[in-house]
Tab-separated table of C-alpha atoms and ligand atoms in Angstrom:
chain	number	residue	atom	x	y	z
X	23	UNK	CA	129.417	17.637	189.159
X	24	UNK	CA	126.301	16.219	191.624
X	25	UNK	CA	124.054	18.789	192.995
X	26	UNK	CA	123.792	16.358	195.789
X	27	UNK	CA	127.588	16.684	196.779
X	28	UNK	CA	128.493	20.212	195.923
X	29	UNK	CA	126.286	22.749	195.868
X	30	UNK	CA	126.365	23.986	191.446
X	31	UNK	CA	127.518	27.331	190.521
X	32	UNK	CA	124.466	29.462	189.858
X	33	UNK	CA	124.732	31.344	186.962
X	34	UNK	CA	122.095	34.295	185.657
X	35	UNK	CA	121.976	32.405	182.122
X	36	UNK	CA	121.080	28.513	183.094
X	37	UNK	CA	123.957	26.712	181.380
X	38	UNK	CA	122.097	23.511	181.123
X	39	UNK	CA	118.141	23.871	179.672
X	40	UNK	CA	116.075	20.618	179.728
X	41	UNK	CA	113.024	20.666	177.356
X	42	UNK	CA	109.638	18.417	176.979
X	43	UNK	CA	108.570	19.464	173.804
X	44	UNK	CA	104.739	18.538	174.343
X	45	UNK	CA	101.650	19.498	172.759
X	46	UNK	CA	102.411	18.643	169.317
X	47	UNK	CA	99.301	16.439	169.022
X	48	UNK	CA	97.283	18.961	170.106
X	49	UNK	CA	98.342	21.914	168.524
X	50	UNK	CA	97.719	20.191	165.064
X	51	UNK	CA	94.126	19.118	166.568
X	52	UNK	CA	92.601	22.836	167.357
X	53	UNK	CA	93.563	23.387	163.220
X	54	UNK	CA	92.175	20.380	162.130
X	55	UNK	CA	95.021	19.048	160.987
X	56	UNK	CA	96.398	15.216	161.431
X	57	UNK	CA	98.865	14.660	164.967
X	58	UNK	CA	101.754	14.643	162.661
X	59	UNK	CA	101.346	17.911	161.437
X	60	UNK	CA	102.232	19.177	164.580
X	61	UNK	CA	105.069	16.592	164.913
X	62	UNK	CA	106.200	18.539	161.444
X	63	UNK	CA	105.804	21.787	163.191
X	64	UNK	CA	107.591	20.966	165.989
X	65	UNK	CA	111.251	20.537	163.986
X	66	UNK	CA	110.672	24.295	163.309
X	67	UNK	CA	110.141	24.894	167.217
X	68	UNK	CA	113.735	22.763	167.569
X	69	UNK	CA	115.851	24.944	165.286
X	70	UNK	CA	114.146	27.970	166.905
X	71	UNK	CA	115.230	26.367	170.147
X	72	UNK	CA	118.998	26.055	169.290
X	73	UNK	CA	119.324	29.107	167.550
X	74	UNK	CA	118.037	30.834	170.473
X	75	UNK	CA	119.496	28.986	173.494
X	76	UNK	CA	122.817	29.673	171.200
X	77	UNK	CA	122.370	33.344	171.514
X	78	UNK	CA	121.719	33.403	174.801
X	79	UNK	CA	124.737	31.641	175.645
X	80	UNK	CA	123.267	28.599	176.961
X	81	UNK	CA	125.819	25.853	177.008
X	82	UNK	CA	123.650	22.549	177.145
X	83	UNK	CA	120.049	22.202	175.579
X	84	UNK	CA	118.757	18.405	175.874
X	85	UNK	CA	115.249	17.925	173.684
X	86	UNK	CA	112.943	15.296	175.018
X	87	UNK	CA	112.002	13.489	171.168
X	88	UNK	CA	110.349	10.066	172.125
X	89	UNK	CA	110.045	8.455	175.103
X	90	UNK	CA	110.703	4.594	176.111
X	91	UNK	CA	106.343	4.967	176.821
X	92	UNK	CA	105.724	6.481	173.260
X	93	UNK	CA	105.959	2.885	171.512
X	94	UNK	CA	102.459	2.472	172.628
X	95	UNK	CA	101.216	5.389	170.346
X	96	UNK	CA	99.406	3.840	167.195
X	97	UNK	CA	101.981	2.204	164.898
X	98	UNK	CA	101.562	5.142	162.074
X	99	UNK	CA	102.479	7.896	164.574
X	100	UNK	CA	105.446	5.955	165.569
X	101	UNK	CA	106.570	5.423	162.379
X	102	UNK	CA	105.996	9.262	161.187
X	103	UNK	CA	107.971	10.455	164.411
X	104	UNK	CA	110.810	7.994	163.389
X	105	UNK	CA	110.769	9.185	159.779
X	106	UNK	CA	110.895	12.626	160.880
X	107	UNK	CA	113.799	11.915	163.514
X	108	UNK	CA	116.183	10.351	160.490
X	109	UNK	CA	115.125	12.997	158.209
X	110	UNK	CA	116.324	15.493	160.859
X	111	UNK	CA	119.726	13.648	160.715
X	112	UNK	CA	120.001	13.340	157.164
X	113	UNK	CA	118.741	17.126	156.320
X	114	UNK	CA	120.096	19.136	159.689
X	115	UNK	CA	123.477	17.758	160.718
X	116	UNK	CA	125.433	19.612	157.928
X	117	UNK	CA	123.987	22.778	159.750
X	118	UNK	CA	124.409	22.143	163.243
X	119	UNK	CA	127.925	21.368	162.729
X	120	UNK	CA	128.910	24.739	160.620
X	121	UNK	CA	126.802	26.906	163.985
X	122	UNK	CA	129.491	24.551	166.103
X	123	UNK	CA	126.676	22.408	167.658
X	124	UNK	CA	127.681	19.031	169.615
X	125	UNK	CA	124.891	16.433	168.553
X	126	UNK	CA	124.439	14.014	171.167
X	127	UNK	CA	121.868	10.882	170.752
X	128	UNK	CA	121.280	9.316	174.480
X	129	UNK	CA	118.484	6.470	174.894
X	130	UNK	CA	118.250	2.866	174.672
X	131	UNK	CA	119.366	3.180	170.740
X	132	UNK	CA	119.302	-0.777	170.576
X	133	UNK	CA	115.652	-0.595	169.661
X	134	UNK	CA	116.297	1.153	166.259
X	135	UNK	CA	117.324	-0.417	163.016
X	136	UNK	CA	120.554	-0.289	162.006
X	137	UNK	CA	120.606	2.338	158.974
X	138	UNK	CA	119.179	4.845	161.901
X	139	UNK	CA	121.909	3.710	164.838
X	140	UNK	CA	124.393	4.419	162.017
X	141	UNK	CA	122.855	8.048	160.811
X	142	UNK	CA	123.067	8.628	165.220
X	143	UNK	CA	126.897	7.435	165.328
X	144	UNK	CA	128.349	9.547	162.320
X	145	UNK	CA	126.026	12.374	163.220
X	146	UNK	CA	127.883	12.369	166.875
X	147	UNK	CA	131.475	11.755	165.271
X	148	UNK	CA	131.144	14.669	162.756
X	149	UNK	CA	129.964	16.789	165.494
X	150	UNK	CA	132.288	15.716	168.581
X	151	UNK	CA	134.538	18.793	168.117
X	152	UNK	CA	132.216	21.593	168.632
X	153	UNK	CA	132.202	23.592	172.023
X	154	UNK	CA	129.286	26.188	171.110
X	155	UNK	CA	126.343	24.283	172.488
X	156	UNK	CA	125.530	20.612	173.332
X	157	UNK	CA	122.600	19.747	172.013
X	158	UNK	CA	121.497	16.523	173.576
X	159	UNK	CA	117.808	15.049	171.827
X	160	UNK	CA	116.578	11.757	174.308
X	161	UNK	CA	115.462	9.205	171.986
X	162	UNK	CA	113.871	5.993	173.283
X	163	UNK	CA	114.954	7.450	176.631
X	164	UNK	CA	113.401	6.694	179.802
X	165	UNK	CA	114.618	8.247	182.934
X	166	UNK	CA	114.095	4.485	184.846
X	167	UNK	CA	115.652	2.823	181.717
X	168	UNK	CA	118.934	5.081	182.069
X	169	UNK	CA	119.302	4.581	185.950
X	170	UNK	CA	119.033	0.578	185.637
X	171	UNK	CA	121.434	0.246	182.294
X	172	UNK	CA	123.900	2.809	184.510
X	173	UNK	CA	123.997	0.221	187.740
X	174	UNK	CA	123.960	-2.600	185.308
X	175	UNK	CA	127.352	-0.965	183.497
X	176	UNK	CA	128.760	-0.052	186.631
X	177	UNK	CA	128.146	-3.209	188.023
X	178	UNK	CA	129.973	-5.298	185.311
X	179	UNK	CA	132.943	-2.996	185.768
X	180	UNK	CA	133.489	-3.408	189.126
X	181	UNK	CA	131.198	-6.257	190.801
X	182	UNK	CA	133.410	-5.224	194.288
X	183	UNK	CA	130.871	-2.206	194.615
X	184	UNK	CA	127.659	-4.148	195.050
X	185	UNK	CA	127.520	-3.389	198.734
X	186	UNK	CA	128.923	0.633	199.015
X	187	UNK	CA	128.486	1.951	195.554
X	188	UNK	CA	127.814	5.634	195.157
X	189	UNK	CA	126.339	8.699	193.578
X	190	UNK	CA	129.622	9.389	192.051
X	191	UNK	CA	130.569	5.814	191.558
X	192	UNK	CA	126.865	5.780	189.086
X	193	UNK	CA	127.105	9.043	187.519
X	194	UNK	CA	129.765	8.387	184.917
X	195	UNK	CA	127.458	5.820	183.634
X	196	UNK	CA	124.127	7.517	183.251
X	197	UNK	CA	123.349	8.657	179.486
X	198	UNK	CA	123.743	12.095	180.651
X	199	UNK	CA	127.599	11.883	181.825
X	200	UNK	CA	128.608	14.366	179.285
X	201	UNK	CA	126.787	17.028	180.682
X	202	UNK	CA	126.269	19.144	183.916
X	203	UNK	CA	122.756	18.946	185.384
X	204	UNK	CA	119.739	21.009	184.111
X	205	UNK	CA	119.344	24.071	185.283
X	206	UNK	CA	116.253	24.521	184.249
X	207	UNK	CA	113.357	22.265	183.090
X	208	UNK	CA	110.766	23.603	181.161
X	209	UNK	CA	107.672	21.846	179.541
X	210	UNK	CA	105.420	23.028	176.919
X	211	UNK	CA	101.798	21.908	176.612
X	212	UNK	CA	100.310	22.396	179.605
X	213	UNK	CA	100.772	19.223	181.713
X	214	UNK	CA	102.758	19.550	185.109
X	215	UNK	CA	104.689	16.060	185.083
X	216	UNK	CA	108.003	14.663	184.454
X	217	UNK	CA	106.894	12.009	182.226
X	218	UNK	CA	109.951	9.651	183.115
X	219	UNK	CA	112.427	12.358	181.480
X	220	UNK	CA	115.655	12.895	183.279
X	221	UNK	CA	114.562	11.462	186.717
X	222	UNK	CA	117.931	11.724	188.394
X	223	UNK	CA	119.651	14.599	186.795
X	224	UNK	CA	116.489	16.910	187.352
X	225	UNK	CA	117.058	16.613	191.548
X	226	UNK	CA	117.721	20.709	191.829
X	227	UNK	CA	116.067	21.544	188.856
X	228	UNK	CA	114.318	24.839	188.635
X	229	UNK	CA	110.806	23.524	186.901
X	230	UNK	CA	109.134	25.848	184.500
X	231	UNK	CA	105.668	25.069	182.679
X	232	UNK	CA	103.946	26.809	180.210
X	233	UNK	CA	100.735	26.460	178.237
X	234	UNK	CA	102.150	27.281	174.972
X	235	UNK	CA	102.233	24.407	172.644
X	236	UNK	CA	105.901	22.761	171.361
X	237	UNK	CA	104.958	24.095	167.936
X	238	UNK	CA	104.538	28.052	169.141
X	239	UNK	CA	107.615	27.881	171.203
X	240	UNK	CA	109.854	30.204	170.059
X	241	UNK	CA	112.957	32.973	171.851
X	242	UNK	CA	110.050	34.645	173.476
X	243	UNK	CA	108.674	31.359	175.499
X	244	UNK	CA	112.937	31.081	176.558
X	245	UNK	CA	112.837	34.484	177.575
X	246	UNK	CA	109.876	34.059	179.300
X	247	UNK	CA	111.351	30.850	181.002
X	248	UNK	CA	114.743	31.987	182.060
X	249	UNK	CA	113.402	35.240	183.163
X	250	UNK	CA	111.162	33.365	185.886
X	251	UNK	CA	114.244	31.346	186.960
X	252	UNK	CA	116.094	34.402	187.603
X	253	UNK	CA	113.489	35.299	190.058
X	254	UNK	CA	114.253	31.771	192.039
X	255	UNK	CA	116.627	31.671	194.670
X	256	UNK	CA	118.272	28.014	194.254
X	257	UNK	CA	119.055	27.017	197.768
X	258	UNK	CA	120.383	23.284	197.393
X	259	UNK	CA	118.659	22.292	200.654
X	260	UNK	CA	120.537	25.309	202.807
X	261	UNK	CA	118.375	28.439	204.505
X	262	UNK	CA	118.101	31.582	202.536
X	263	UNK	CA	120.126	33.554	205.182
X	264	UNK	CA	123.094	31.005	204.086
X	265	UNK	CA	122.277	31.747	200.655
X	266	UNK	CA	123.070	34.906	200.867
X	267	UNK	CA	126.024	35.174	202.659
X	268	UNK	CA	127.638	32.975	200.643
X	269	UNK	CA	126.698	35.378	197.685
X	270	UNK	CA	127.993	38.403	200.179
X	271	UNK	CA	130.827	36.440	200.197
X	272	UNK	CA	131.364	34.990	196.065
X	273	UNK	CA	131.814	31.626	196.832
X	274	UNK	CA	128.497	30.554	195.687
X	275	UNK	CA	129.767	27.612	194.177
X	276	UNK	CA	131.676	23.960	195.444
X	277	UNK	CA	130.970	24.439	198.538
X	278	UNK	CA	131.892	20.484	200.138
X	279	UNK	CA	128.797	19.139	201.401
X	280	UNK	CA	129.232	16.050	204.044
X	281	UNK	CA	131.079	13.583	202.465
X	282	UNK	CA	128.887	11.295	200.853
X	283	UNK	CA	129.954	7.930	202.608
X	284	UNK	CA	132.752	6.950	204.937
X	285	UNK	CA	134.380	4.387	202.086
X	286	UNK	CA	138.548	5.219	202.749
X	287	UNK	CA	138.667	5.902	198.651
X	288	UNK	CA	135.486	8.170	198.027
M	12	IPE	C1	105.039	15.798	171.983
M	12	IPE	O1	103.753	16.152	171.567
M	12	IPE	C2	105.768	14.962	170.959
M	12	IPE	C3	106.033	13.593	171.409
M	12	IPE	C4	105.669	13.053	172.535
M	12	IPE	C5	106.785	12.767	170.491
M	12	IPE	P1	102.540	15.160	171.750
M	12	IPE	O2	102.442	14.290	170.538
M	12	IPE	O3	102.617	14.433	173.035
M	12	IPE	O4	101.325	16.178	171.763
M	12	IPE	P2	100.042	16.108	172.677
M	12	IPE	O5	100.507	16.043	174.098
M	12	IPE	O6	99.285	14.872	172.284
M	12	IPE	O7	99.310	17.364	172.363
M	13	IPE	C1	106.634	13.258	176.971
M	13	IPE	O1	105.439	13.643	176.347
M	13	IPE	C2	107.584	12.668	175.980
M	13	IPE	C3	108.091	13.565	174.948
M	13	IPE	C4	107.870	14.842	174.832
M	13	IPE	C5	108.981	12.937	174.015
M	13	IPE	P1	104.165	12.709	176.353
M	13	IPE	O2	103.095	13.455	175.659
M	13	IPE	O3	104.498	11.365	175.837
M	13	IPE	O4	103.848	12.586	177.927
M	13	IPE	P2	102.545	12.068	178.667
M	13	IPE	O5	102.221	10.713	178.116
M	13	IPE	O6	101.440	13.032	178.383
M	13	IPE	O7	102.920	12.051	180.106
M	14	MG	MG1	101.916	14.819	174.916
């Protein structure tokens, strides 16, 4: 479902909560402790994140870990925030599964040795099942990285679309297919940027940033961020007036937009 072709169901609980889990360095720094202390911390903030975006009925949580531009941290912090990401697959999976948790893995996975890509693939097939949550953690993920391998994929399906493809025609191949798009984007740490996270799927994303540190997130910080996107009215490019007679109404949601392109098939 494109926010671009039909305008999303609004709901008061964002089904789909996109996280940058930043500040980890920096947290770890005001203690005097080394980076990866924080990095340590931050698998706390993670389970605190599921367990509460679980409770509050959230449907979709996808965790920013390491991005395609963290490779050019120093080799030790790499290798720590690796460790830490297979330890989190060896140690966690066993619980995720019995709280009915979907794991999904979605980045350019190539770039990992193989004892990790196989940890990612039997985490995923033990997990497929569950309906509770979708948790969705972007490793080696770029947001220009997923839009290229998508046209590339698409491309060597069906070479005939090189002149009229689509938004729909790309969209089953992003690495995000298996989910509806955020609702709401929130970033810890301070900084207001995207950082290359999920470029296309964040289009009608409400943004929410906060100075608390990845480490110190906790249900409060949710609260705090779904409560301010209660307060936005989500208008998906129409006037407020509209807005609200379509709510007078109840058909917030689907509502056709133009068709997207004149092709006889679309
Ligand atoms: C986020 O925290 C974790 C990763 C990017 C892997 P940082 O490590 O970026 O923490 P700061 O931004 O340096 O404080
Ligand atoms: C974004 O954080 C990536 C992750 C949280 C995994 P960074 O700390 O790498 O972002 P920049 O470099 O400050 O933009
Ligand atoms: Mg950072």
């Amino acid at each position: 479902m494109s926010s671009t072709q039909t305008i999303p169901q609004v709901t008061a609980v964002p089904k789909h909560v996109a996280i940058i889990m930043d500040g980890n360095g920096r947290w770890a720094t005001r203690r005097f402790l080394p980076r990866v202390a924080g990095h340590q911390r931050g698998v706390e903030a993670v389970r605190e994140a599921v367990r509460a975006s679980i409770e509050r009925g959230v449907r979709y949580l996808t965790l920013f870990a390491f991005s395609s531009e963290n490779w050019r941290r120093p080799e030790e912090e790499v290798s720590v925030l690796l460790q830490l990401f297979r330890m989190v697959l060896e140690q966690e999976v066993a619980k995720l599964h019995a709280s009915g948790v979907r794991l999904k893995i979605v980045g350019d996975l190539e770039r990992f040795d193989s004892r990790l890509r196989d940890l990612i693939r039997r985490a995923e097939a033990k997990t497929e099942a569950n309906t509770r949550l979708t948790l969705t953690v972007c490793a080696n993920y770029g947001g220009r990285w997923d839009v290229i391998q998508a046209t590339r994929a698409l491309l060597a399906d069906r070479p005939d679309l090189v002149s009229s493809l689509t938004e729909s025609d790309l969209e089953p191949y992003l690495a995000m297919a298996h989910a509806p798009e955020p609702d709401l984007f929130i970033r810890t740490g301070g900084e207001m940027r995207i950082s290359n996270f999920l470029i296309w799927q964040l289009a009608y994303a409400e943004l929410f940033f906060t100075d608390t540190f990845w480490p110190d997130f906790n249900a409060k910080t949710l609260d705090e961020a779904i409560a301010s996107y209660r307060n936005r009215e989500r208008r998906f490019g129409r006037t407020s007036e509209q807005v609200r007679e379509s709510r007078r109404q109840g058909r917030d949601e689907q509502v056709r937009l133009a068709p997207e392109d004149s092709r006889a098939d679309a």
